[in-house]
XYZ file of C-alpha atoms in Angstrom:
389
model
C 58.063 22.207 -20.729
C 60.018 22.244 -17.446
C 62.427 19.352 -16.968
C 61.503 16.962 -14.165
C 64.076 17.015 -11.370
C 65.622 13.794 -10.065
C 64.948 12.701 -6.458
C 67.570 14.017 -4.030
C 67.898 15.285 -0.463
C 70.142 17.401 1.760
C 70.393 19.258 5.077
C 71.409 22.911 4.648
C 72.837 25.437 7.075
C 70.819 28.599 6.443
C 73.051 30.763 8.642
C 76.404 30.106 6.908
C 77.743 29.966 3.392
C 79.889 27.102 2.114
C 83.060 28.937 3.170
C 81.766 29.346 6.713
C 80.982 33.054 6.512
C 77.596 34.346 7.801
C 74.779 34.435 5.255
C 72.017 37.042 4.921
C 69.742 34.747 6.928
C 72.197 34.564 9.839
C 70.386 34.393 13.209
C 67.014 34.738 11.452
C 64.564 31.884 11.859
C 65.546 28.257 12.294
C 69.109 27.451 11.292
C 68.799 24.025 9.638
C 66.642 23.228 6.609
C 66.021 19.678 5.391
C 65.104 19.514 1.718
C 64.234 16.731 -0.711
C 62.850 16.282 -4.192
C 60.345 13.408 -4.455
C 59.815 10.928 -7.288
C 57.414 13.339 -8.959
C 60.025 16.109 -9.028
C 58.286 18.132 -6.293
C 60.457 20.090 -3.861
C 59.747 19.769 -0.107
C 61.463 21.487 2.814
C 61.176 21.834 6.590
C 63.231 23.944 8.999
C 64.613 22.852 12.389
C 66.530 24.394 15.276
C 68.983 21.489 15.435
C 70.804 19.630 12.690
C 70.124 16.273 14.329
C 66.365 16.888 14.139
C 66.609 17.880 10.475
C 68.660 14.765 9.668
C 66.281 12.500 11.564
C 63.254 13.844 9.723
C 64.969 13.540 6.348
C 66.064 9.959 7.110
C 62.473 9.039 7.929
C 61.297 10.480 4.608
C 63.963 8.602 2.666
C 63.154 5.360 4.498
C 59.471 5.819 3.633
C 60.371 6.310 -0.020
C 62.514 3.154 -0.042
C 59.862 0.986 1.665
C 57.006 2.352 -0.436
C 55.325 4.089 2.528
C 56.031 7.618 1.359
C 53.090 10.019 1.223
C 53.254 13.456 -0.365
C 52.604 15.853 2.574
C 50.172 17.861 0.467
C 48.133 14.759 -0.398
C 48.306 13.587 3.208
C 46.394 16.697 4.224
C 43.219 15.093 2.835
C 40.749 13.879 5.473
C 38.748 10.654 5.668
C 35.521 12.564 5.118
C 36.831 14.259 1.950
C 38.401 11.096 0.544
C 35.260 9.029 1.167
C 33.007 11.455 -0.688
C 35.014 10.867 -3.859
C 35.967 7.206 -3.360
C 32.438 6.003 -2.550
C 31.154 7.275 -5.901
C 33.413 4.772 -7.696
C 32.307 1.704 -5.757
C 30.022 -0.929 -7.271
C 27.658 -1.245 -4.308
C 24.016 -2.048 -3.870
C 21.936 0.577 -2.112
C 21.991 -1.185 1.246
C 25.785 -1.432 1.309
C 26.148 2.257 0.478
C 23.776 3.181 3.306
C 25.677 1.005 5.804
C 29.096 2.375 4.890
C 27.751 5.946 4.905
C 26.503 5.353 8.442
C 29.839 3.906 9.557
C 31.892 6.784 8.121
C 29.556 9.384 9.625
C 30.025 7.780 13.040
C 33.829 8.171 13.200
C 35.350 10.692 15.584
C 38.306 11.441 13.276
C 36.558 12.329 10.025
C 38.225 15.755 9.838
C 41.728 14.639 10.906
C 44.254 14.937 8.026
C 45.663 11.580 6.945
C 49.135 12.890 7.833
C 48.072 13.126 11.474
C 45.899 9.996 11.671
C 47.100 7.522 14.283
C 45.866 4.179 15.711
C 44.896 6.093 18.840
C 42.229 7.948 16.831
C 40.693 4.637 15.759
C 40.894 3.223 19.299
C 39.103 6.301 20.667
C 36.322 5.834 18.115
C 35.891 2.142 19.013
C 35.738 2.997 22.729
C 33.182 5.740 22.014
C 30.903 3.278 20.190
C 31.146 0.814 23.072
C 30.328 3.480 25.656
C 27.293 4.534 23.616
C 25.925 1.018 24.016
C 26.512 -0.410 20.539
C 26.757 -4.185 20.391
C 30.165 -5.757 19.608
C 28.786 -7.147 16.336
C 27.638 -3.662 15.263
C 31.000 -2.169 16.222
C 32.798 -4.827 14.182
C 30.621 -4.147 11.127
C 31.226 -0.386 11.260
C 34.931 -0.881 11.950
C 35.329 -3.155 8.909
C 33.495 -0.642 6.701
C 35.728 2.239 7.771
C 38.834 0.097 7.515
C 37.980 -0.658 3.879
C 38.053 3.100 3.221
C 41.381 3.498 5.035
C 42.917 0.670 3.034
C 41.750 2.331 -0.175
C 43.469 5.551 0.942
C 46.611 3.534 1.663
C 46.534 2.051 -1.842
C 46.200 5.564 -3.274
C 49.308 6.621 -1.314
C 47.420 9.050 0.909
C 48.239 7.052 4.037
C 51.634 5.487 4.782
C 49.940 2.570 6.551
C 46.554 1.418 7.803
C 46.010 3.022 11.248
C 43.267 0.493 12.039
C 45.644 -2.468 11.869
C 45.944 -4.331 15.190
C 43.224 -2.235 16.844
C 41.397 -4.523 19.269
C 37.629 -4.753 19.139
C 35.258 -5.724 21.970
C 34.618 -9.439 22.040
C 31.246 -10.785 21.000
C 29.421 -13.394 23.025
C 30.107 -17.002 22.079
C 27.604 -18.243 19.451
C 26.161 -20.842 21.799
C 25.524 -18.151 24.442
C 23.790 -15.737 22.059
C 21.915 -18.124 19.758
C 18.302 -18.982 20.431
C 16.802 -21.980 18.657
C 13.054 -22.685 18.750
C 11.902 -26.191 19.536
C 9.815 -28.158 17.009
C 6.765 -27.599 19.201
C 7.359 -23.830 19.226
C 7.685 -23.720 15.441
C 4.387 -25.603 15.307
C 2.857 -22.960 17.582
C 3.972 -20.211 15.210
C 2.482 -22.029 12.234
C -0.808 -22.688 14.024
C -0.970 -19.047 15.133
C -1.217 -17.882 11.513
C -4.977 -17.500 11.341
C -7.310 -14.820 10.034
C -5.323 -11.753 8.908
C -2.043 -13.542 9.742
C -2.833 -16.600 7.606
C -0.574 -15.557 4.650
C 2.339 -15.611 7.119
C 2.058 -19.387 7.657
C 3.866 -20.342 4.441
C 6.455 -17.644 5.185
C 7.217 -19.307 8.529
C 7.423 -22.652 6.722
C 10.063 -21.587 4.160
C 12.162 -19.921 6.854
C 11.962 -22.814 9.330
C 12.133 -25.748 6.894
C 14.226 -24.287 4.059
C 16.370 -21.792 5.982
C 15.642 -18.764 3.797
C 16.695 -15.317 4.922
C 13.873 -12.823 5.318
C 14.725 -10.961 2.107
C 15.105 -14.212 0.163
C 11.656 -15.391 1.243
C 10.161 -12.030 0.256
C 11.770 -12.389 -3.175
C 10.207 -15.759 -4.026
C 8.028 -16.101 -7.107
C 5.657 -18.934 -7.918
C 8.032 -19.964 -10.727
C 10.799 -20.499 -8.170
C 8.918 -23.488 -6.745
C 9.179 -26.837 -8.538
C 6.165 -28.555 -7.030
C 6.916 -31.919 -8.686
C 10.589 -32.208 -7.768
C 10.264 -30.546 -4.374
C 12.786 -27.787 -5.113
C 12.984 -24.079 -4.299
C 15.223 -21.797 -6.348
C 16.691 -18.906 -4.375
C 17.442 -16.397 -7.122
C 16.867 -12.938 -5.579
C 16.017 -11.014 -2.453
C 13.499 -8.251 -1.906
C 14.843 -5.311 0.055
C 13.109 -2.013 0.609
C 13.017 -0.227 -2.719
C 14.891 -2.812 -4.783
C 15.186 -6.403 -5.962
C 18.734 -7.728 -6.035
C 20.802 -10.915 -6.046
C 20.951 -12.941 -2.829
C 23.488 -12.031 -0.167
C 27.104 -12.929 -1.075
C 25.859 -14.276 -4.391
C 24.279 -17.216 -2.549
C 21.883 -18.296 -5.288
C 21.046 -21.926 -4.603
C 18.601 -24.795 -4.977
C 16.898 -26.089 -1.834
C 15.472 -29.578 -1.631
C 12.340 -29.637 0.507
C 9.975 -32.390 1.632
C 6.465 -32.935 0.343
C 5.007 -31.298 3.448
C 6.637 -27.970 2.548
C 5.503 -28.282 -1.073
C 1.947 -28.893 0.104
C 2.017 -25.793 2.325
C 3.270 -23.659 -0.570
C 0.713 -25.066 -2.991
C -2.086 -24.239 -0.555
C -0.677 -20.724 -0.102
C -0.618 -20.181 -3.888
C -4.209 -21.413 -4.171
C -5.461 -19.012 -1.482
C -3.306 -15.916 -1.855
C -1.731 -15.839 -5.333
C -4.564 -15.461 -7.851
C -3.811 -15.453 -11.554
C -1.799 -17.630 -13.905
C 1.414 -15.606 -14.318
C 4.219 -17.958 -13.221
C 6.344 -14.971 -12.215
C 3.862 -13.563 -9.711
C 5.192 -12.975 -6.197
C 4.374 -15.443 -3.427
C 3.874 -12.530 -1.002
C 3.010 -9.091 -2.288
C 0.978 -5.927 -1.923
C -0.264 -3.546 -4.586
C 3.159 -1.884 -4.482
C 5.172 -5.044 -5.094
C 6.702 -7.937 -3.149
C 6.852 -7.969 0.635
C 9.865 -6.416 2.336
C 11.105 -6.461 5.919
C 9.031 -3.434 6.934
C 5.891 -5.395 5.986
C 6.896 -8.775 7.424
C 8.385 -7.684 10.743
C 5.272 -6.012 12.240
C 3.158 -9.016 11.255
C 5.622 -11.429 12.795
C 5.702 -9.370 15.999
C 1.920 -9.699 16.222
C 2.234 -13.452 15.607
C 4.804 -14.072 18.321
C 2.847 -11.942 20.793
C -0.248 -13.963 19.932
C 1.451 -17.304 20.717
C 3.577 -15.974 23.582
C 7.058 -16.523 22.074
C 9.962 -14.098 21.719
C 11.725 -15.404 18.625
C 12.594 -13.439 15.492
C 12.348 -14.670 11.912
C 16.113 -15.232 11.871
C 15.751 -17.715 14.725
C 13.780 -19.886 12.291
C 16.884 -19.994 10.093
C 18.891 -21.201 13.097
C 16.218 -23.852 13.644
C 16.725 -25.147 10.096
C 20.526 -25.245 10.434
C 20.354 -27.048 13.778
C 18.018 -29.631 12.275
C 20.413 -30.332 9.392
C 23.308 -30.749 11.815
C 21.304 -32.997 14.153
C 20.454 -35.177 11.139
C 24.175 -35.717 10.475
C 24.748 -33.291 7.572
C 28.385 -32.294 7.059
C 29.702 -28.730 7.054
C 29.685 -28.270 3.264
C 26.105 -29.544 2.969
C 24.945 -27.097 5.642
C 26.944 -24.268 4.051
C 25.276 -24.773 0.681
C 21.809 -25.096 2.150
C 22.240 -21.929 4.216
C 23.761 -19.961 1.334
C 26.900 -19.055 3.283
C 29.820 -17.620 1.358
C 32.163 -20.336 2.612
C 32.368 -23.166 5.139
C 34.293 -20.911 7.536
C 31.160 -18.803 8.022
C 29.116 -21.913 8.760
C 31.603 -23.152 11.334
C 31.888 -19.748 12.984
C 28.135 -19.579 13.513
C 27.186 -23.212 14.117
C 30.326 -25.139 15.146
C 29.000 -25.563 18.696
C 26.043 -27.569 17.359
C 28.155 -30.315 15.800
C 29.038 -33.245 18.076
C 32.422 -32.790 19.686
C 35.193 -35.373 19.437
C 34.475 -36.683 22.935
C 30.789 -37.075 22.055
C 31.612 -39.100 18.944
C 34.129 -41.198 20.886
C 31.600 -41.892 23.623
C 28.893 -42.909 21.137
C 31.299 -45.130 19.185
C 32.433 -46.826 22.375
C 28.808 -47.333 23.460
C 27.982 -48.928 20.097
C 31.005 -51.245 20.403
C 29.976 -52.169 23.938
C 26.407 -52.924 22.855
C 27.632 -55.056 19.954
C 30.077 -56.965 22.169
C 27.521 -57.673 24.874
C 24.986 -58.725 22.254
C 27.507 -61.196 20.789
C 28.329 -62.518 24.257
C 24.647 -62.951 25.008
C 24.099 -64.891 21.772
C 27.149 -67.063 22.474
C 26.014 -67.777 26.016
C 22.506 -68.689 24.870
C 23.881 -71.058 22.262
C 26.156 -72.711 24.840
C 23.214 -73.230 27.267
C 21.173 -74.841 24.495
C 24.053 -77.215 23.690
C 24.412 -78.220 27.354
C 20.697 -78.972 27.558
C 20.971 -81.285 24.601
């Protein structure tokens, strides 16, 4: 077994021997050769015309080794596309996540660039290309984050000296208050009333989205056993996506507390559209299984066209959140009801709906003023009565 060589480095003069006499390589090829042995005992060399260039390159390699940023040049020749094919097979992903990351990686403009040559400019060019092709800032951010996860994995595996996507600026998204549409109570009522004839099974679907804040997939994944009709509770335990049933997004299993009106709507739906006595039967299903987005969306499009509104099902979720906030619910309460991963997500999406400090100050001052004037009025009335006596 060959003995492993210790790390070392040097700059050699190929044209002269140690005593200064010409060597066999004199005047042939580049004069200076920088050589080093890495931590794995592998020998690496590169030739240069000038000694200063050889020394500079070798110093950079040594600095990378000291700081932990060293990458074996042979491993750095791997491309993003090649690395992803292997790395993605080891990830514990649901089918939807795999499809989204596949799409993001296929969209990059630097998939065949060796990691050794990958620069932030490559990532910036890709981001600009997506923007020029008309992709929304939110879509660009999602794809960017997916690809960056792959790059960070390559960095951890010592194939990249550093993450080239760090500090790359993304196009700014519109402020939540500018982009968010929230139906009015009357408009939600119009959607419910529009669920007649072949759209009648959609009425209860609108109800759980508007008055319990369920995501589309979570509503599709409801079973009769998830509804506690006596306590007025809905258990969100799964979501139905095309081709699979899986846990709710971000692990957001939760219990929702709903009013009697919602319970009544669900009970009527079960009576009309969920025959049988199996407690685990789906609330919405076809012969092939529970509803999925490709079944719900076309029906909802027909519903909104029927009533003359342009909202999506997700706007009903915004309606629920806005109602909780208007009723005075705090951030954590809204977070739990919405099934957000953390309160930061809730604030990022809905912070503009909470009363601002100046609004609270103004209302508090108004209440103080009303109380003071009421006390003055009572005092004045009492004084007038005393004078009359």
